Amino acid sequence: MAGSALRRLMAEYKQLTLNPPEGIIAGPINEENFFEWEALITGPEGTCFEGGVFPAKLTFPPDYPLSPPKMQFTCEMFHPNIYADGKVCISILHAPGDDPMGYESSAERWSPVQSVEKILLSVVSMLAEPNDESGANVDAAKMWRENREEFNKIAERIVRRTLGIPT
Amino acid sequence: MSEKFELSGEQTHQEGQINQDELILQQQRQIQQEISESTPLVGELESISSLNAEYSSDEVYLQKIKDLASKYKFVRRTRPDGNCFFRGFSYGYIEKLLSNKDEFKTFYTLAENSKSSLVELGFPQFTVEDFYDTFMEVLKRISDMPTLEESKRELHQLFNEQGYSDYMVVYLRLLTSGQLQREKDFYSCFIEGDRTVIDFCHQEVEPMYKESDHIHIMAACSAMNTGVRVVYMDRGNNKQVTEHDLPEGSTPYVHLLYRPGHYDILYPN
């Protein structure tokens, strides 16, 4: 099983290196272990996260791609769909039926033909358009809904921190 | 599901929420694992009367098992993990093909050409490749065996190795999804609600462990160019089991026993 997962992860790494999606870099933290990746995601233009470079860790299960990886931001984050500990909670990281958040039935789900690239692109969309109905961070969801100005201020501070600019 | 929903709704405390979600998932995984470990992926041949043991004092079922035994000799159980149709159907189909070299060859060619048609439909090549390679490797390994008996033994062994077995299931799921998408006008009338055929494929066909319905069976059969007879056995009032040939009007090649939520393979008299 782990052999097939490794082969697939190597193919995906190659794919991402040859055709990197805009604003995303991802690959194994060290090439001895293909089951732990680091990704750098640029905050989408025209959003409160614009300009930030957000590091995250992806952890792949031994039966990948039958089961999805887990993803966790390693920098400070404040977002309705990211838990306080940085774990990302979006539908593509869950198989159908594996449903802690009661996602909409039309939401994109994990299947073996999804890929790291699809996940990262979904995360970029999530940064641009939070889903405040499935709140992994209830405080962030509430602030996004009720006090956008304050939310934007916090986001701006986080962006500056990821760039090492004093806040 | 509604229970889970309430939990995440009521819980406002961050840490509490993380723990609840994780706990539920952990419990689900554990239950699945317990089921897995108690049943082989694909079992040995068993007599039809072996089913009696599951319904010791249930007259309705016992009567139907008697009826089933008048038509079928053996049942081969599959692991109830949501993949049972795909696993049972592909096992039963390949097993039967083995006894006819020409039919096997025709199917081998069909399988060989199937990857490019998936890629044409928009499946990314690198996501399809490993499943295709495994599918072809299994077909090759079993057909390379010198005798029918050894071929069947190899098939049984490979289908009970999780890595091979699950990759066979995934590839058949992809072929089924491809068939649904190619004939989406026809299949769209079988899908309830306002989901498109593509949504349905992404949510109900391509992911592992999602259970199969008539529409999956019809499309899988069309993709493999064959027919299945599904024999229904439930607690309904009639004394006999009910037979459905899918796609309608096709000649049944593989026979499956359906009990609510689960498929096993049947062997006719």
Coordinates of C-alpha atoms in Angstrom, one line a residue:
Chain A
M1 CA 0.0 0.0 0.0
A2 CA 2.6 2.5 1.1
G3 CA 4.5 1.7 -2.2
S4 CA 1.6 2.8 -4.3
A5 CA 1.1 5.9 -2.2
L6 CA 4.8 6.8 -2.6
R7 CA 4.6 6.4 -6.4
R8 CA 1.5 8.6 -6.6
L9 CA 3.1 11.3 -4.3
M10 CA 6.2 11.4 -6.5
A11 CA 4.1 11.8 -9.6
E12 CA 2.1 14.6 -8.0
Y13 CA 5.3 16.3 -6.9
K14 CA 6.7 16.1 -10.4
Q15 CA 3.5 17.5 -11.8
L16 CA 3.5 20.4 -9.3
T17 CA 7.1 21.2 -10.1
L18 CA 6.6 21.2 -13.9
N19 CA 3.3 23.1 -13.8
P20 CA 3.1 25.0 -10.6
P21 CA -0.3 26.7 -10.1
E22 CA 0.0 30.5 -9.6
G23 CA 0.9 31.5 -6.1
I24 CA 1.5 28.0 -4.8
I25 CA 4.7 26.1 -4.0
A26 CA 4.5 22.6 -2.5
G27 CA 6.7 19.6 -2.0
P28 CA 8.1 17.1 0.6
I29 CA 9.9 18.7 3.5
N30 CA 12.7 16.4 2.9
E31 CA 13.0 13.8 0.1
E32 CA 13.5 10.9 2.5
N33 CA 9.9 11.2 3.6
F34 CA 7.3 11.9 0.9
F35 CA 4.4 11.7 3.4
E36 CA 5.1 15.1 4.9
W37 CA 4.9 18.1 2.7
E38 CA 5.2 21.8 3.2
A39 CA 3.2 24.3 1.1
L40 CA 3.5 28.0 0.7
I41 CA 0.3 29.7 -0.3
T42 CA 0.1 33.3 -1.4
G43 CA -3.0 35.2 -0.2
P44 CA -5.3 35.8 -3.2
E45 CA -5.3 39.3 -4.8
G46 CA -8.2 41.6 -3.9
T47 CA -8.9 39.9 -0.6
C48 CA -7.9 40.7 3.0
F49 CA -5.2 38.0 2.8
E50 CA -3.6 39.6 -0.3
G51 CA 0.2 39.7 -0.1
G52 CA 0.6 37.2 2.7
V53 CA 2.7 34.0 2.2
F54 CA 1.2 31.3 4.4
P55 CA 3.1 28.2 5.3
A56 CA 1.2 24.9 5.8
K57 CA 2.0 21.3 6.4
L58 CA 0.3 18.4 4.6
T59 CA 0.4 14.9 6.1
F60 CA -0.5 12.0 3.9
P61 CA -1.9 8.6 5.1
P62 CA -0.3 5.3 4.1
D63 CA -3.3 4.5 1.9
Y64 CA -3.2 7.9 0.0
P65 CA -4.9 8.6 -2.4
L66 CA -7.7 6.3 -1.2
S67 CA -7.9 8.6 1.9
P68 CA -7.2 12.3 1.9
P69 CA -4.3 14.1 3.5
K70 CA -4.6 16.4 6.5
M71 CA -3.6 20.0 6.2
Q72 CA -2.5 22.4 8.9
F73 CA -1.2 26.0 8.6
T74 CA 1.9 26.5 10.7
C75 CA 1.6 30.3 10.9
E76 CA -1.0 32.2 12.9
M77 CA -4.3 32.2 11.1
F78 CA -7.7 33.7 11.7
H79 CA -10.3 32.3 9.4
P80 CA -13.8 30.7 9.7
N81 CA -12.6 27.4 8.1
I82 CA -9.4 27.0 10.0
Y83 CA -9.3 25.7 13.5
A84 CA -7.4 27.6 16.2
D85 CA -4.5 25.1 15.9
G86 CA -4.2 25.7 12.1
K87 CA -6.0 22.6 10.8
V88 CA -7.9 23.3 7.6
C89 CA -11.5 22.2 7.5
I90 CA -12.9 22.1 4.0
S91 CA -15.0 19.6 2.2
I92 CA -12.3 18.3 -0.3
L93 CA -10.3 17.1 2.7
H94 CA -13.1 14.8 3.7
A95 CA -14.6 11.7 1.9
P96 CA -18.4 11.8 1.5
G97 CA -20.0 10.5 4.7
D98 CA -17.0 11.7 6.7
D99 CA -18.8 14.8 7.8
P100 CA -17.9 16.7 10.9
M101 CA -19.2 19.9 9.6
G102 CA -22.4 18.9 7.8
Y103 CA -21.1 20.2 4.4
E104 CA -23.5 21.1 1.7
S105 CA -24.3 18.0 -0.5
S106 CA -22.9 19.8 -3.5
A107 CA -19.5 20.5 -2.0
E108 CA -16.4 19.0 -3.6
R109 CA -15.3 15.8 -1.7
W110 CA -12.2 13.7 -1.5
S111 CA -11.8 10.8 -4.0
P112 CA -8.8 9.1 -5.4
V113 CA -8.8 11.3 -8.5
Q114 CA -8.5 14.5 -6.5
S115 CA -5.0 15.7 -5.9
V116 CA -2.7 17.9 -3.8
E117 CA -3.1 20.6 -6.5
K118 CA -6.9 20.5 -6.2
I119 CA -6.7 20.8 -2.5
L120 CA -4.3 23.8 -2.6
L121 CA -6.5 25.5 -5.2
S122 CA -9.5 24.9 -2.9
V123 CA -7.6 26.4 0.0
V124 CA -6.9 29.5 -2.1
S125 CA -10.6 29.9 -2.8
M126 CA -11.4 29.3 0.8
L127 CA -9.1 32.2 1.8
A128 CA -10.9 34.4 -0.8
E129 CA -14.3 33.3 0.2
P130 CA -14.8 31.8 3.7
N131 CA -17.7 29.6 4.2
D132 CA -19.2 31.0 7.4
E133 CA -21.8 28.2 7.7
S134 CA -19.3 25.5 8.6
G135 CA -17.4 27.3 11.2
A136 CA -14.2 25.6 12.4
N137 CA -13.4 28.9 14.1
V138 CA -16.7 30.2 15.4
D139 CA -15.2 33.5 16.6
A140 CA -13.8 34.2 13.1
A141 CA -17.0 33.1 11.4
K142 CA -19.0 35.5 13.7
M143 CA -16.6 38.4 13.1
W144 CA -16.6 37.7 9.3
R145 CA -20.4 38.0 9.3
E146 CA -20.9 40.8 11.7
N147 CA -17.7 43.0 11.8
R148 CA -15.9 42.8 8.5
E149 CA -13.8 45.8 9.3
E150 CA -12.3 44.2 12.4
F151 CA -11.8 40.9 10.6
N152 CA -9.9 42.7 7.8
K153 CA -7.6 44.4 10.4
I154 CA -6.7 41.0 12.0
A155 CA -6.1 39.5 8.6
E156 CA -3.8 42.4 7.7
R157 CA -1.8 41.9 10.9
I158 CA -1.4 38.2 10.1
V159 CA -0.3 39.0 6.5
R160 CA 2.4 41.4 7.9
R161 CA 3.6 38.8 10.3
T162 CA 4.0 36.1 7.6
L163 CA 6.2 38.6 5.8
G164 CA 8.2 39.5 8.9
I165 CA 7.0 43.1 8.8
P166 CA 6.6 44.5 12.3
T167 CA 2.9 45.0 13.2
Chain B
M1 CA -25.9 12.7 10.9
S2 CA -28.2 15.3 12.5
E3 CA -26.6 14.4 15.8
K4 CA -23.2 15.3 14.6
F5 CA -24.5 18.5 13.2
E6 CA -26.0 19.6 16.5
L7 CA -22.7 18.9 18.2
S8 CA -20.7 21.2 16.0
G9 CA -23.5 23.8 16.2
E10 CA -23.8 23.9 20.0
Q11 CA -20.2 23.7 20.8
T12 CA -18.9 27.3 20.9
H13 CA -15.7 26.4 22.7
Q14 CA -12.9 26.0 20.2
E15 CA -11.0 23.2 21.8
G16 CA -14.2 21.3 22.7
Q17 CA -15.1 21.4 19.1
I18 CA -11.9 20.0 17.8
N19 CA -12.1 17.1 20.2
Q20 CA -15.7 16.3 19.3
D21 CA -15.0 16.2 15.6
E22 CA -11.9 14.1 16.0
L23 CA -13.7 11.7 18.4
I24 CA -16.5 11.1 16.0
L25 CA -14.2 10.4 13.1
Q26 CA -12.0 8.2 15.3
Q27 CA -15.1 6.2 16.3
Q28 CA -16.3 5.8 12.8
R29 CA -12.9 4.6 11.7
Q30 CA -12.8 2.1 14.5
I31 CA -16.2 0.7 13.6
Q32 CA -15.1 0.3 10.0
Q33 CA -11.9 -1.4 11.0
E34 CA -13.8 -3.9 13.2
I35 CA -16.0 -4.8 10.3
S36 CA -13.0 -5.1 8.0
E37 CA -11.1 -7.4 10.3
S38 CA -14.0 -9.9 10.7
T39 CA -14.7 -10.6 7.0
P40 CA -12.2 -11.3 4.2
L41 CA -12.4 -9.0 1.2
V42 CA -13.7 -11.9 -0.9
G43 CA -14.5 -15.2 0.8
E44 CA -14.5 -18.8 -0.2
L45 CA -17.4 -20.6 -1.9
E46 CA -20.1 -21.5 0.6
S47 CA -23.3 -23.4 0.2
I48 CA -26.6 -21.4 -0.1
S49 CA -27.8 -23.1 3.1
S50 CA -24.9 -21.4 5.0
L51 CA -27.1 -18.3 4.9
N52 CA -29.6 -20.0 7.2
A53 CA -27.3 -19.4 10.2
E54 CA -27.8 -15.6 9.9
Y55 CA -31.6 -16.0 10.1
S56 CA -32.2 -18.8 12.5
S57 CA -35.8 -18.0 13.4
D58 CA -36.8 -15.7 10.6
E59 CA -39.4 -17.6 8.6
V60 CA -39.5 -15.0 5.8
Y61 CA -35.8 -15.3 5.1
L62 CA -35.6 -19.0 5.6
Q63 CA -38.4 -19.5 3.0
K64 CA -36.5 -17.2 0.6
I65 CA -33.2 -19.0 1.1
K66 CA -35.0 -22.2 0.2
D67 CA -36.1 -20.6 -3.1
L68 CA -32.6 -19.2 -3.6
A69 CA -31.1 -22.7 -3.1
S70 CA -33.3 -24.1 -5.9
K71 CA -31.6 -21.7 -8.4
Y72 CA -28.1 -21.3 -7.0
K73 CA -25.4 -23.6 -5.8
F74 CA -23.0 -21.3 -4.0
V75 CA -22.6 -17.9 -2.5
R76 CA -19.3 -16.1 -2.1
R77 CA -19.4 -13.4 0.5
T78 CA -17.7 -10.0 0.2
R79 CA -16.6 -7.6 2.9
P80 CA -19.4 -5.2 3.7
D81 CA -17.4 -2.0 3.4
G82 CA -19.4 0.0 0.9
N83 CA -17.3 -1.4 -2.0
C84 CA -19.0 -4.7 -2.1
F85 CA -20.8 -4.3 -5.4
F86 CA -17.6 -3.1 -7.2
R87 CA -15.5 -5.8 -5.6
G88 CA -18.0 -8.6 -6.0
F89 CA -18.9 -7.7 -9.5
S90 CA -15.3 -7.4 -10.8
Y91 CA -14.3 -10.6 -9.1
G92 CA -17.3 -12.5 -10.4
Y93 CA -16.9 -11.1 -13.9
I94 CA -13.2 -11.8 -14.2
E95 CA -13.6 -15.3 -12.7
K96 CA -16.2 -16.2 -15.3
L97 CA -14.1 -14.7 -18.1
L98 CA -11.3 -17.0 -17.2
S99 CA -13.1 -20.0 -18.5
N100 CA -13.5 -18.5 -22.0
K101 CA -10.2 -17.4 -23.5
D102 CA -11.8 -15.4 -26.4
E103 CA -14.1 -13.5 -24.1
F104 CA -11.2 -12.8 -21.8
K105 CA -9.1 -11.5 -24.6
T106 CA -11.9 -9.2 -25.8
F107 CA -12.2 -7.8 -22.3
Y108 CA -8.4 -7.4 -22.0
T109 CA -8.4 -5.2 -25.1
L110 CA -11.3 -3.2 -23.8
A111 CA -9.5 -2.6 -20.5
E112 CA -6.3 -1.7 -22.3
N113 CA -8.0 1.0 -24.2
S114 CA -10.0 2.3 -21.3
K115 CA -7.4 4.7 -19.8
S116 CA -7.2 6.9 -22.8
S117 CA -11.0 7.3 -22.9
L118 CA -10.9 8.4 -19.2
V119 CA -8.2 10.9 -20.0
E120 CA -10.3 12.2 -22.9
L121 CA -13.1 12.8 -20.5
G122 CA -10.9 15.0 -18.4
F123 CA -9.5 12.7 -15.7
P124 CA -6.0 13.9 -15.0
Q125 CA -3.6 11.3 -16.4
F126 CA -1.4 11.0 -13.2
T127 CA -4.5 10.3 -11.0
V128 CA -5.7 7.5 -13.2
E129 CA -2.4 5.9 -14.1
D130 CA -1.7 3.8 -11.0
F131 CA -5.2 2.3 -10.8
Y132 CA -5.1 1.4 -14.5
D133 CA -1.6 -0.1 -14.2
T134 CA -2.7 -2.3 -11.2
F135 CA -5.9 -3.3 -13.0
M136 CA -3.9 -4.4 -16.1
E137 CA -1.3 -6.1 -13.9
V138 CA -3.9 -8.2 -12.2
L139 CA -5.5 -9.2 -15.5
K140 CA -2.1 -10.1 -16.9
R141 CA -1.0 -12.1 -13.8
I142 CA -4.0 -14.2 -13.7
S143 CA -4.1 -14.9 -17.4
D144 CA -0.4 -15.9 -17.4
M145 CA -1.1 -18.8 -15.1
P146 CA -0.8 -22.2 -16.8
T147 CA -4.1 -23.7 -15.7
L148 CA -7.6 -22.4 -15.0
E149 CA -7.3 -23.6 -11.4
E150 CA -4.1 -21.6 -10.8
S151 CA -5.6 -18.5 -12.5
K152 CA -8.6 -18.7 -10.2
R153 CA -6.3 -19.1 -7.1
E154 CA -4.2 -16.1 -8.2
L155 CA -7.4 -14.1 -8.7
H156 CA -8.6 -15.0 -5.2
Q157 CA -5.3 -14.2 -3.7
L158 CA -4.9 -10.8 -5.4
F159 CA -8.5 -9.8 -4.5
N160 CA -7.7 -10.5 -0.9
E161 CA -4.6 -8.3 -0.8
Q162 CA -5.9 -4.9 0.2
G163 CA -3.5 -3.0 -2.0
Y164 CA -4.5 -4.8 -5.2
S165 CA -8.1 -5.3 -4.3
D166 CA -8.8 -1.7 -3.5
Y167 CA -7.0 -0.4 -6.6
M168 CA -9.2 -2.8 -8.7
V169 CA -12.3 -1.2 -7.0
V170 CA -11.1 2.3 -7.6
Y171 CA -10.5 1.6 -11.3
L172 CA -13.9 0.1 -11.8
R173 CA -15.4 3.1 -10.0
L174 CA -13.6 5.3 -12.5
L175 CA -14.7 3.3 -15.5
T176 CA -18.3 3.5 -14.1
S177 CA -18.0 7.3 -13.6
G178 CA -16.6 7.6 -17.2
Q179 CA -19.6 5.6 -18.5
L180 CA -22.1 7.8 -16.6
Q181 CA -20.4 11.0 -17.9
R182 CA -20.3 9.7 -21.5
E183 CA -24.0 9.0 -21.4
K184 CA -25.1 11.7 -19.0
D185 CA -28.3 12.5 -20.8
F186 CA -29.6 9.0 -20.3
Y187 CA -28.4 8.7 -16.7
S188 CA -29.5 12.1 -15.5
C189 CA -33.1 10.9 -15.2
F190 CA -32.0 8.3 -12.6
I191 CA -30.5 10.9 -10.3
E192 CA -32.7 12.4 -7.6
G193 CA -32.6 16.0 -6.6
D194 CA -30.9 18.7 -8.6
R195 CA -27.4 17.1 -8.7
T196 CA -25.8 16.9 -12.1
V197 CA -24.4 13.6 -13.4
I198 CA -20.9 15.0 -12.8
D199 CA -21.7 15.9 -9.2
F200 CA -23.1 12.5 -8.7
C201 CA -19.9 10.9 -10.0
H202 CA -17.7 13.0 -7.7
Q203 CA -19.8 12.3 -4.6
E204 CA -21.3 8.8 -5.1
V205 CA -19.2 6.9 -7.6
E206 CA -15.5 7.9 -7.5
P207 CA -15.0 8.0 -3.7
M208 CA -14.1 4.7 -2.0
Y209 CA -16.7 3.1 0.4
K210 CA -19.7 4.8 -1.2
E211 CA -22.5 2.2 -1.7
S212 CA -23.9 1.3 -5.0
D213 CA -27.4 1.5 -6.4
H214 CA -29.1 0.5 -9.7
I215 CA -27.5 3.4 -11.5
H216 CA -24.0 2.3 -10.5
I217 CA -24.7 -1.2 -11.6
M218 CA -26.1 -0.2 -15.0
A219 CA -23.2 2.0 -15.8
A220 CA -20.6 -0.5 -14.5
C221 CA -22.2 -3.2 -16.7
S222 CA -22.2 -0.9 -19.8
A223 CA -18.6 0.0 -19.2
M224 CA -17.6 -3.6 -19.0
N225 CA -20.0 -4.6 -21.8
T226 CA -21.9 -7.2 -19.8
G227 CA -25.0 -7.8 -17.7
V228 CA -25.7 -8.6 -14.1
R229 CA -28.7 -10.4 -12.4
V230 CA -29.3 -9.0 -9.0
V231 CA -31.3 -11.3 -6.8
Y232 CA -33.1 -9.4 -4.1
M233 CA -33.7 -11.0 -0.7
D234 CA -35.4 -8.9 1.9
R235 CA -38.2 -9.2 4.5
G236 CA -40.9 -8.4 2.0
N237 CA -44.0 -10.6 2.0
N238 CA -43.6 -12.6 -1.2
K239 CA -42.2 -16.1 -0.8
Q240 CA -39.6 -15.9 -3.5
V241 CA -36.5 -13.9 -4.1
T242 CA -36.9 -11.2 -6.8
E243 CA -34.7 -11.0 -9.8
H244 CA -33.6 -7.9 -11.7
D245 CA -31.5 -8.0 -14.8
L246 CA -29.3 -4.9 -15.3
P247 CA -29.1 -3.2 -17.7
E248 CA -32.8 -4.2 -18.5
G249 CA -33.1 -6.9 -21.1
S250 CA -29.4 -7.9 -20.9
T251 CA -28.2 -11.5 -20.6
P252 CA -27.0 -12.0 -17.0
Y253 CA -23.3 -13.0 -16.9
V254 CA -22.6 -12.3 -13.2
H255 CA -25.2 -13.1 -10.5
L256 CA -25.2 -11.1 -7.3
L257 CA -27.2 -11.6 -4.1
Y258 CA -28.6 -8.3 -2.7
R259 CA -29.6 -8.0 0.9
P260 CA -30.4 -4.5 2.1
G261 CA -27.1 -2.6 2.0
H262 CA -24.9 -5.5 0.7
Y263 CA -24.0 -7.6 -2.3
D264 CA -22.5 -11.1 -2.4
I265 CA -21.6 -13.2 -5.5
L266 CA -23.9 -16.1 -6.5
Y267 CA -23.1 -19.2 -8.6
P268 CA -26.1 -20.7 -10.6
N269 CA -26.9 -24.4 -10.6

